[in-house]
Short mmCIF file of N, CA and C in Angstrom, two decimals:
data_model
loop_
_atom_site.label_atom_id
_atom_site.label_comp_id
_atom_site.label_asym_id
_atom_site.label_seq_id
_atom_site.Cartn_x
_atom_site.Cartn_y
_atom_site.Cartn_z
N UNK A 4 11.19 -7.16 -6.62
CA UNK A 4 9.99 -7.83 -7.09
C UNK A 4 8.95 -7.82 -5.99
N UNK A 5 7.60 -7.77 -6.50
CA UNK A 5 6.57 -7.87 -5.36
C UNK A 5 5.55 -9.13 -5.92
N UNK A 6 5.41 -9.85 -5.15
CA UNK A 6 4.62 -11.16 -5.10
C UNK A 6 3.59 -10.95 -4.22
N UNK A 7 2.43 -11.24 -4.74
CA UNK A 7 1.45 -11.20 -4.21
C UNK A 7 0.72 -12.53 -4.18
N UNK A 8 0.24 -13.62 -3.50
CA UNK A 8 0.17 -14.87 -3.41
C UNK A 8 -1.13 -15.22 -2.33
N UNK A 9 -2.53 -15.65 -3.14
CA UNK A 9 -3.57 -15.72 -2.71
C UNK A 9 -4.02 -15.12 -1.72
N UNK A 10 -4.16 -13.61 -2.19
CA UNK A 10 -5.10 -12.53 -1.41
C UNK A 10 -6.42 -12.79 -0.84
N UNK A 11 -6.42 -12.82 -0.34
CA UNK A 11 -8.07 -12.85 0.70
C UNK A 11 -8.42 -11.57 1.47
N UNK A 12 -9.69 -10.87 0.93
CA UNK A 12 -9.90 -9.61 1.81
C UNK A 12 -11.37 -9.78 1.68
N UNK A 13 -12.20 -9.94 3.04
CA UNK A 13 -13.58 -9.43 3.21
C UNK A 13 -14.26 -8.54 3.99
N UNK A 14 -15.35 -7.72 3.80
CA UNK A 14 -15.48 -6.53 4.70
C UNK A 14 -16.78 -7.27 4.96
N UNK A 15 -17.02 -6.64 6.42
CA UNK A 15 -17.99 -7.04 7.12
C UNK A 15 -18.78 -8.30 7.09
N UNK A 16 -17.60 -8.96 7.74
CA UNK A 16 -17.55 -10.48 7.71
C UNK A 16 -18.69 -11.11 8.73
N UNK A 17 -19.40 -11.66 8.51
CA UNK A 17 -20.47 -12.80 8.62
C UNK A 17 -22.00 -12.00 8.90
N UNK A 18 -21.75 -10.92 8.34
CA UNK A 18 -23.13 -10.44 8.40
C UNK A 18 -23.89 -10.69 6.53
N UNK A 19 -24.83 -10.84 6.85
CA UNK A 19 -25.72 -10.17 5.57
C UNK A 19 -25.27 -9.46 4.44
N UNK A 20 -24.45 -8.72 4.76
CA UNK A 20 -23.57 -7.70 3.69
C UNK A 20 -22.25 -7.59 3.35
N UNK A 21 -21.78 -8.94 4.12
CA UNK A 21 -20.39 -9.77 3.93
C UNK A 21 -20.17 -9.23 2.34
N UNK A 22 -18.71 -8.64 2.33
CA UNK A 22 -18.29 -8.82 0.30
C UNK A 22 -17.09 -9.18 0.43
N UNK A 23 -16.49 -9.82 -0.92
CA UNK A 23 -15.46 -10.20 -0.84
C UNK A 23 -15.21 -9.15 -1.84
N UNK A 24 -13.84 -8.84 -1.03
CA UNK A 24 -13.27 -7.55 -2.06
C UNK A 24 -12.34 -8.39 -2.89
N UNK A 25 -11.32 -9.03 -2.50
CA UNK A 25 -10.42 -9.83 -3.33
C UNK A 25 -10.32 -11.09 -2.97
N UNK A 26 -10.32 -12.14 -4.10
CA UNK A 26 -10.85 -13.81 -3.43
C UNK A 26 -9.13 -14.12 -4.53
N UNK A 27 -8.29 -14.79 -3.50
CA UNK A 27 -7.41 -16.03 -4.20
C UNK A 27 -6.44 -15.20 -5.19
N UNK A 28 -6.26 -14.01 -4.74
CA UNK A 28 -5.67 -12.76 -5.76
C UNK A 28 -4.13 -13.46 -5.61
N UNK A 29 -3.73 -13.13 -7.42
CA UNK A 29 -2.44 -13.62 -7.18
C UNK A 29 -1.71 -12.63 -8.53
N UNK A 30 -0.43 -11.88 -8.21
CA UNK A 30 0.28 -11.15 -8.98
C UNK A 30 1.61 -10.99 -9.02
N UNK A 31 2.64 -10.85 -9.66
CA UNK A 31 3.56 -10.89 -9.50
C UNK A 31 4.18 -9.44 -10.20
N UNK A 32 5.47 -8.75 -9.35
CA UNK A 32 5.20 -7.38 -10.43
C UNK A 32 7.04 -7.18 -10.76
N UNK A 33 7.53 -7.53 -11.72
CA UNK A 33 9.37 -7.01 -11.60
C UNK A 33 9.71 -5.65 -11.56
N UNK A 34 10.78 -5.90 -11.02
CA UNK A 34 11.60 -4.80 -10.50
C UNK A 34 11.38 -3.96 -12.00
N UNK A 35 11.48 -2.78 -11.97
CA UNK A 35 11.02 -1.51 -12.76
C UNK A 35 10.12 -2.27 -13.83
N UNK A 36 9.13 -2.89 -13.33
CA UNK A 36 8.07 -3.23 -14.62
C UNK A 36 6.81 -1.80 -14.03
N UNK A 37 6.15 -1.14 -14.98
CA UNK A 37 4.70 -0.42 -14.83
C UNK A 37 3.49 -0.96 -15.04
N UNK A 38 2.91 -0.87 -14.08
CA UNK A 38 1.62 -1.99 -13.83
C UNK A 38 0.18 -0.69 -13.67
N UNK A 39 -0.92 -0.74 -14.14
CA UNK A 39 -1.63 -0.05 -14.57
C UNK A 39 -2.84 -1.08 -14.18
N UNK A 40 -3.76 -0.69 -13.09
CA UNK A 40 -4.78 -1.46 -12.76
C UNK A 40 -6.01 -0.87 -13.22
N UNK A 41 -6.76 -1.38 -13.92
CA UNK A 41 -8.17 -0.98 -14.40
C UNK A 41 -9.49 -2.09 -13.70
N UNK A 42 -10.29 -1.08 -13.53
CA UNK A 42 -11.27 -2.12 -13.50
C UNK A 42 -13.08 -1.16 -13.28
N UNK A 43 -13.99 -1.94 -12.89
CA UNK A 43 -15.01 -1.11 -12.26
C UNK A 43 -15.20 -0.69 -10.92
N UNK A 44 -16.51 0.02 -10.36
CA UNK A 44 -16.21 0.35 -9.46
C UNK A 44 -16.64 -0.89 -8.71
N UNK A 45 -15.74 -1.05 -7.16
CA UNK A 45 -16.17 -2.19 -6.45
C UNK A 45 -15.47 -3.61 -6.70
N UNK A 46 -14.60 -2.98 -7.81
CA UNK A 46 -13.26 -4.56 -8.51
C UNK A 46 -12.85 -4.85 -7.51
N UNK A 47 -11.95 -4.30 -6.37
CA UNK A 47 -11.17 -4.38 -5.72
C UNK A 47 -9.92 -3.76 -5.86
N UNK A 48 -9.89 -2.69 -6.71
CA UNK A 48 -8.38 -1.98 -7.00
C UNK A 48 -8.16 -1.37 -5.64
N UNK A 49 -9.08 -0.36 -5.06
CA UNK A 49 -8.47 0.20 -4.00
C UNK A 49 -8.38 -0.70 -2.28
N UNK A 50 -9.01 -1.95 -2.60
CA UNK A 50 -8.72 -3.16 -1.75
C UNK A 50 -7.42 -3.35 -1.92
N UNK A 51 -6.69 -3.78 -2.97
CA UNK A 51 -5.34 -4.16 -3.01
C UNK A 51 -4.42 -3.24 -2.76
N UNK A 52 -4.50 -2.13 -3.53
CA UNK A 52 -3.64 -1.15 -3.08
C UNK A 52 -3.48 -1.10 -2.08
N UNK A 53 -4.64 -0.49 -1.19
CA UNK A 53 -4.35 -0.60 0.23
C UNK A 53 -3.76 -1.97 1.48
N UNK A 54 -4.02 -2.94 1.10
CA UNK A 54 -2.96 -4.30 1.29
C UNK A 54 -1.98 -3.82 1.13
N UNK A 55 -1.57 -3.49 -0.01
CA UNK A 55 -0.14 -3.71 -0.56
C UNK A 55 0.53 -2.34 0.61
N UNK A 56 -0.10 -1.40 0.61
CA UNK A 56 0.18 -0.05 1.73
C UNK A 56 0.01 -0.32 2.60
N UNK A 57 -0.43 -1.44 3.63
CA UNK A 57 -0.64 -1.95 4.68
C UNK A 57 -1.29 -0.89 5.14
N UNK A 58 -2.62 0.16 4.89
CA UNK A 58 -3.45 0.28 5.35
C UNK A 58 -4.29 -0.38 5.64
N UNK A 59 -4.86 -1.53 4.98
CA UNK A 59 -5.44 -2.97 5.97
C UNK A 59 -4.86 -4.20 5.41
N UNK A 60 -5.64 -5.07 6.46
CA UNK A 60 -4.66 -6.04 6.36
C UNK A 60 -5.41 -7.17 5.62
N UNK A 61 -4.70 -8.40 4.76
CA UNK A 61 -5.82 -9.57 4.24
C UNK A 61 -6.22 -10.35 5.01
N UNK A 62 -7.29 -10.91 4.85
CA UNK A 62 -7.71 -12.25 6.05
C UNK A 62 -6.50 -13.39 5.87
N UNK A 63 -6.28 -13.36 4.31
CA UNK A 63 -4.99 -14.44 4.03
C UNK A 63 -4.20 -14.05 2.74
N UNK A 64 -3.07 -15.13 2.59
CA UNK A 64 -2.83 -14.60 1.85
C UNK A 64 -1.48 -13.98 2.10
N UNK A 65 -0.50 -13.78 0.78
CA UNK A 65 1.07 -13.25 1.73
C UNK A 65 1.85 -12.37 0.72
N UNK A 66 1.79 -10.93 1.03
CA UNK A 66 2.70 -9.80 0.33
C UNK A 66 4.40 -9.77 0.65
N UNK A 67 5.24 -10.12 -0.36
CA UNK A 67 6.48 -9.86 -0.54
C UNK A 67 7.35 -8.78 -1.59
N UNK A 68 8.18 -8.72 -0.72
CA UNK A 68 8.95 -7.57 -1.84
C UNK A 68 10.54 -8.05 -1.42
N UNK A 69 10.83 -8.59 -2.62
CA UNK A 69 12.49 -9.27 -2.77
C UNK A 69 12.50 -10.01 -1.56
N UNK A 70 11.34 -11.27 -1.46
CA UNK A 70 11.76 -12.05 -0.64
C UNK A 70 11.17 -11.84 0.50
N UNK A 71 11.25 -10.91 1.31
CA UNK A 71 10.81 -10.09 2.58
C UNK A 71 9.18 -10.13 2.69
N UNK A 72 8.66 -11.00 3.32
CA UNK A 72 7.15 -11.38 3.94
C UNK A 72 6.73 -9.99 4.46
N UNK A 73 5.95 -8.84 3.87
CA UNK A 73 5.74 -8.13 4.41
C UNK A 73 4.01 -7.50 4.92
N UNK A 74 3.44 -9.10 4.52
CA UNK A 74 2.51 -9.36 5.06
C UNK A 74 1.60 -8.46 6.19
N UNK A 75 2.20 -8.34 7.52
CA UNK A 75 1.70 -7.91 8.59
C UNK A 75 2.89 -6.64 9.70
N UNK A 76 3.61 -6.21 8.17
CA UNK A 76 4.00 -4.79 8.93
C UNK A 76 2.99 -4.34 8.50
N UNK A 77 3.16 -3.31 9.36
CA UNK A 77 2.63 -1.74 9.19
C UNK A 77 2.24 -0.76 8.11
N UNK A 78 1.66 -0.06 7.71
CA UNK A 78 1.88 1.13 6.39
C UNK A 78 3.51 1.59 7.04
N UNK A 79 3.63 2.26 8.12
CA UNK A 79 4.63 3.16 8.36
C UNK A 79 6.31 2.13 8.29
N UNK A 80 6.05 0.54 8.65
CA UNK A 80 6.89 -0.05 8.46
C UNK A 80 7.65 -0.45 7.33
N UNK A 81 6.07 0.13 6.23
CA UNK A 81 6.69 -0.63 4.95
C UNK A 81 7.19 0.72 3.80
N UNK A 82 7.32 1.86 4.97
CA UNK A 82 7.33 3.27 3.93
C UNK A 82 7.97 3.02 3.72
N UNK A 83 9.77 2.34 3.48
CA UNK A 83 10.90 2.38 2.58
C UNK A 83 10.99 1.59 1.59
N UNK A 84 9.27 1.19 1.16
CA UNK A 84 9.39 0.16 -0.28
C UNK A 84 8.33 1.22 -0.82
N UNK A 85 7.67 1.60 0.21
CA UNK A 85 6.09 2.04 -1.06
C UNK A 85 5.73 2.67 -0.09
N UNK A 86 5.43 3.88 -1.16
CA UNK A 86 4.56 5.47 -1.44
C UNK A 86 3.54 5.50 -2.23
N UNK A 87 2.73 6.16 -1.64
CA UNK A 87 1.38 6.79 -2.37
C UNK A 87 1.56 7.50 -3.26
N UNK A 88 0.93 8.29 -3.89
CA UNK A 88 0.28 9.83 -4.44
C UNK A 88 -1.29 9.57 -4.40
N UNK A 89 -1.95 10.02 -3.83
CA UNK A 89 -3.52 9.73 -3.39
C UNK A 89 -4.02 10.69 -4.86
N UNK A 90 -5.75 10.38 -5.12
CA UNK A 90 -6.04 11.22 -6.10
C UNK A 90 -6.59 12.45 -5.78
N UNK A 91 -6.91 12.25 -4.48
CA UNK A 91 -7.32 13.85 -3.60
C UNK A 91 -6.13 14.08 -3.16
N UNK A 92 -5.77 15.69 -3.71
CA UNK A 92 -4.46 16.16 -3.30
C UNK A 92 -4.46 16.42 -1.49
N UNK A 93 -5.75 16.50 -1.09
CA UNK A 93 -5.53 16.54 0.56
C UNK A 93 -5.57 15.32 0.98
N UNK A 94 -5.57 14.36 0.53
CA UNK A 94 -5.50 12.97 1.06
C UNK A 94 -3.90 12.75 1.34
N UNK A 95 -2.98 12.18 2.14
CA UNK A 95 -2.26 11.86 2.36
C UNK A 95 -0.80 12.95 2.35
N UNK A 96 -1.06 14.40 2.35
CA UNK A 96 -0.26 15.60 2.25
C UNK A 96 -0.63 16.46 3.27
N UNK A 97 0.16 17.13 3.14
CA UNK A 97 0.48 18.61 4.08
C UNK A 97 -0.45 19.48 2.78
N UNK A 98 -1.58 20.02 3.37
CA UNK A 98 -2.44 20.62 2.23
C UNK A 98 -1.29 21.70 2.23
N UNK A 99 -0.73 22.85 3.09
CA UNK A 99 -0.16 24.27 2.98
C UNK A 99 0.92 23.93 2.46
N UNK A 100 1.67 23.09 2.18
CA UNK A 100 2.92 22.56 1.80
C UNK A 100 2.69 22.69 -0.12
N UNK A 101 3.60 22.91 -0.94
CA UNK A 101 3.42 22.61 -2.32
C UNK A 101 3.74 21.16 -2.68
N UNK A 102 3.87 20.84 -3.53
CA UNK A 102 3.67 19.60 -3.83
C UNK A 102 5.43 18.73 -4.07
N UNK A 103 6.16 19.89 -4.06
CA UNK A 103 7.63 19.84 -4.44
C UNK A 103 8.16 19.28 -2.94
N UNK A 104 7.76 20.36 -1.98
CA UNK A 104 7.51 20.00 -0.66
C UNK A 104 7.02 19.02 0.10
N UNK A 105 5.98 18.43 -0.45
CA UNK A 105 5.60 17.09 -0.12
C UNK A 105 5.72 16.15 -0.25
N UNK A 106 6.67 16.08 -1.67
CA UNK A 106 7.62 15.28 -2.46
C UNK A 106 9.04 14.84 -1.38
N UNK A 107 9.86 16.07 -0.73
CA UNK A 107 10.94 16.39 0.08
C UNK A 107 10.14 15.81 1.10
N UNK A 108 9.32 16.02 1.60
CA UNK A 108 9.01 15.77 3.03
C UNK A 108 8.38 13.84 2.89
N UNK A 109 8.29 13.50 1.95
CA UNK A 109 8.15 12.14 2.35
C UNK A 109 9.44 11.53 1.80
N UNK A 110 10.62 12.05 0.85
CA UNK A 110 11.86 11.44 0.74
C UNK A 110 12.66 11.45 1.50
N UNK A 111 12.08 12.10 2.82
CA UNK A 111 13.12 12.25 3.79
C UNK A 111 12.16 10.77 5.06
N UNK A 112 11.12 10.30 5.15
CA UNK A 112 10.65 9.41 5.49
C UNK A 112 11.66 8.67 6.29
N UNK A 113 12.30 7.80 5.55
CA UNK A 113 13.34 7.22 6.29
C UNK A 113 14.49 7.30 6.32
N UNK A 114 15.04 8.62 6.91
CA UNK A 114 16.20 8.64 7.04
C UNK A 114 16.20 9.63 8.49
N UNK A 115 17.17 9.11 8.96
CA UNK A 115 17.47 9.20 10.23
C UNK A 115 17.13 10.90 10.71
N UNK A 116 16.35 11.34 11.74
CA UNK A 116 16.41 12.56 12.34
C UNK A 116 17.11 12.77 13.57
N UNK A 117 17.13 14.15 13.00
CA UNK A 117 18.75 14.58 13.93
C UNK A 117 17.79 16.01 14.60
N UNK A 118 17.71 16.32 15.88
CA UNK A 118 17.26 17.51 15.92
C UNK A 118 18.72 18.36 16.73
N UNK A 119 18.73 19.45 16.25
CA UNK A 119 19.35 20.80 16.74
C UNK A 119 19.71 21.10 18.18
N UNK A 120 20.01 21.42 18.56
CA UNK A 120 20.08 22.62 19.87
C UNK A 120 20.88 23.69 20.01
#
């Protein structure tokens, strides 16, 4: 399960052009439920997502998954819950790689490397 529990995210905080991307956001999502976010541009969909990917972080506010506060790891800490697929295929891939390949190369993410000699 992922709980999401009064999100707070603002960009360019105390100037003039201060926005609040997500105010008091609250969601809850079950284990194999499909969740489908719509909105306009400037909703805050790609605000949350990126929270939830710990590409940035909320001013407040607290992300869990089965319990586990995962709040203020990392993107790279939290790769063994959550993966992308970006909508620009060069966003977040090995462009020369196929896509089968890029698939393999992030299911191997966390699991232990072993190199050769």
């Amino acid at each position: 399960m992922i709980r999401i529990t009064s999100l707070n995210l603002r960009f360019k905080r105390g100037s003039s052009e201060e926005i609040q991307a997500l105010s008091d956001f609250n969601l809850d999502i079950a284990s194999k439920e499909f969740l489908i976010l719509l909105g306009e541009n400037g909703s805050g969909k790609s605000s949350l997502l990126n929270c939830l990917a710990g590409s940035i972080f909320p001013d407040s506010g607290s992300i869990e998954i089965d319990g586990l506060n995962i709040t203020k790891y990392t993107d790279y800490q939290r790769s063994k819950w959550i993966a992308r697929i970006f909508q620009n295929p060069l966003s977040g891939t090995a462009a020369e790689l196929s896509i089968l390949e890029n698939f393999r190369l992030a299911s191997q993410r966390t699991q232990k490397k072993l190199f050769g000699i």
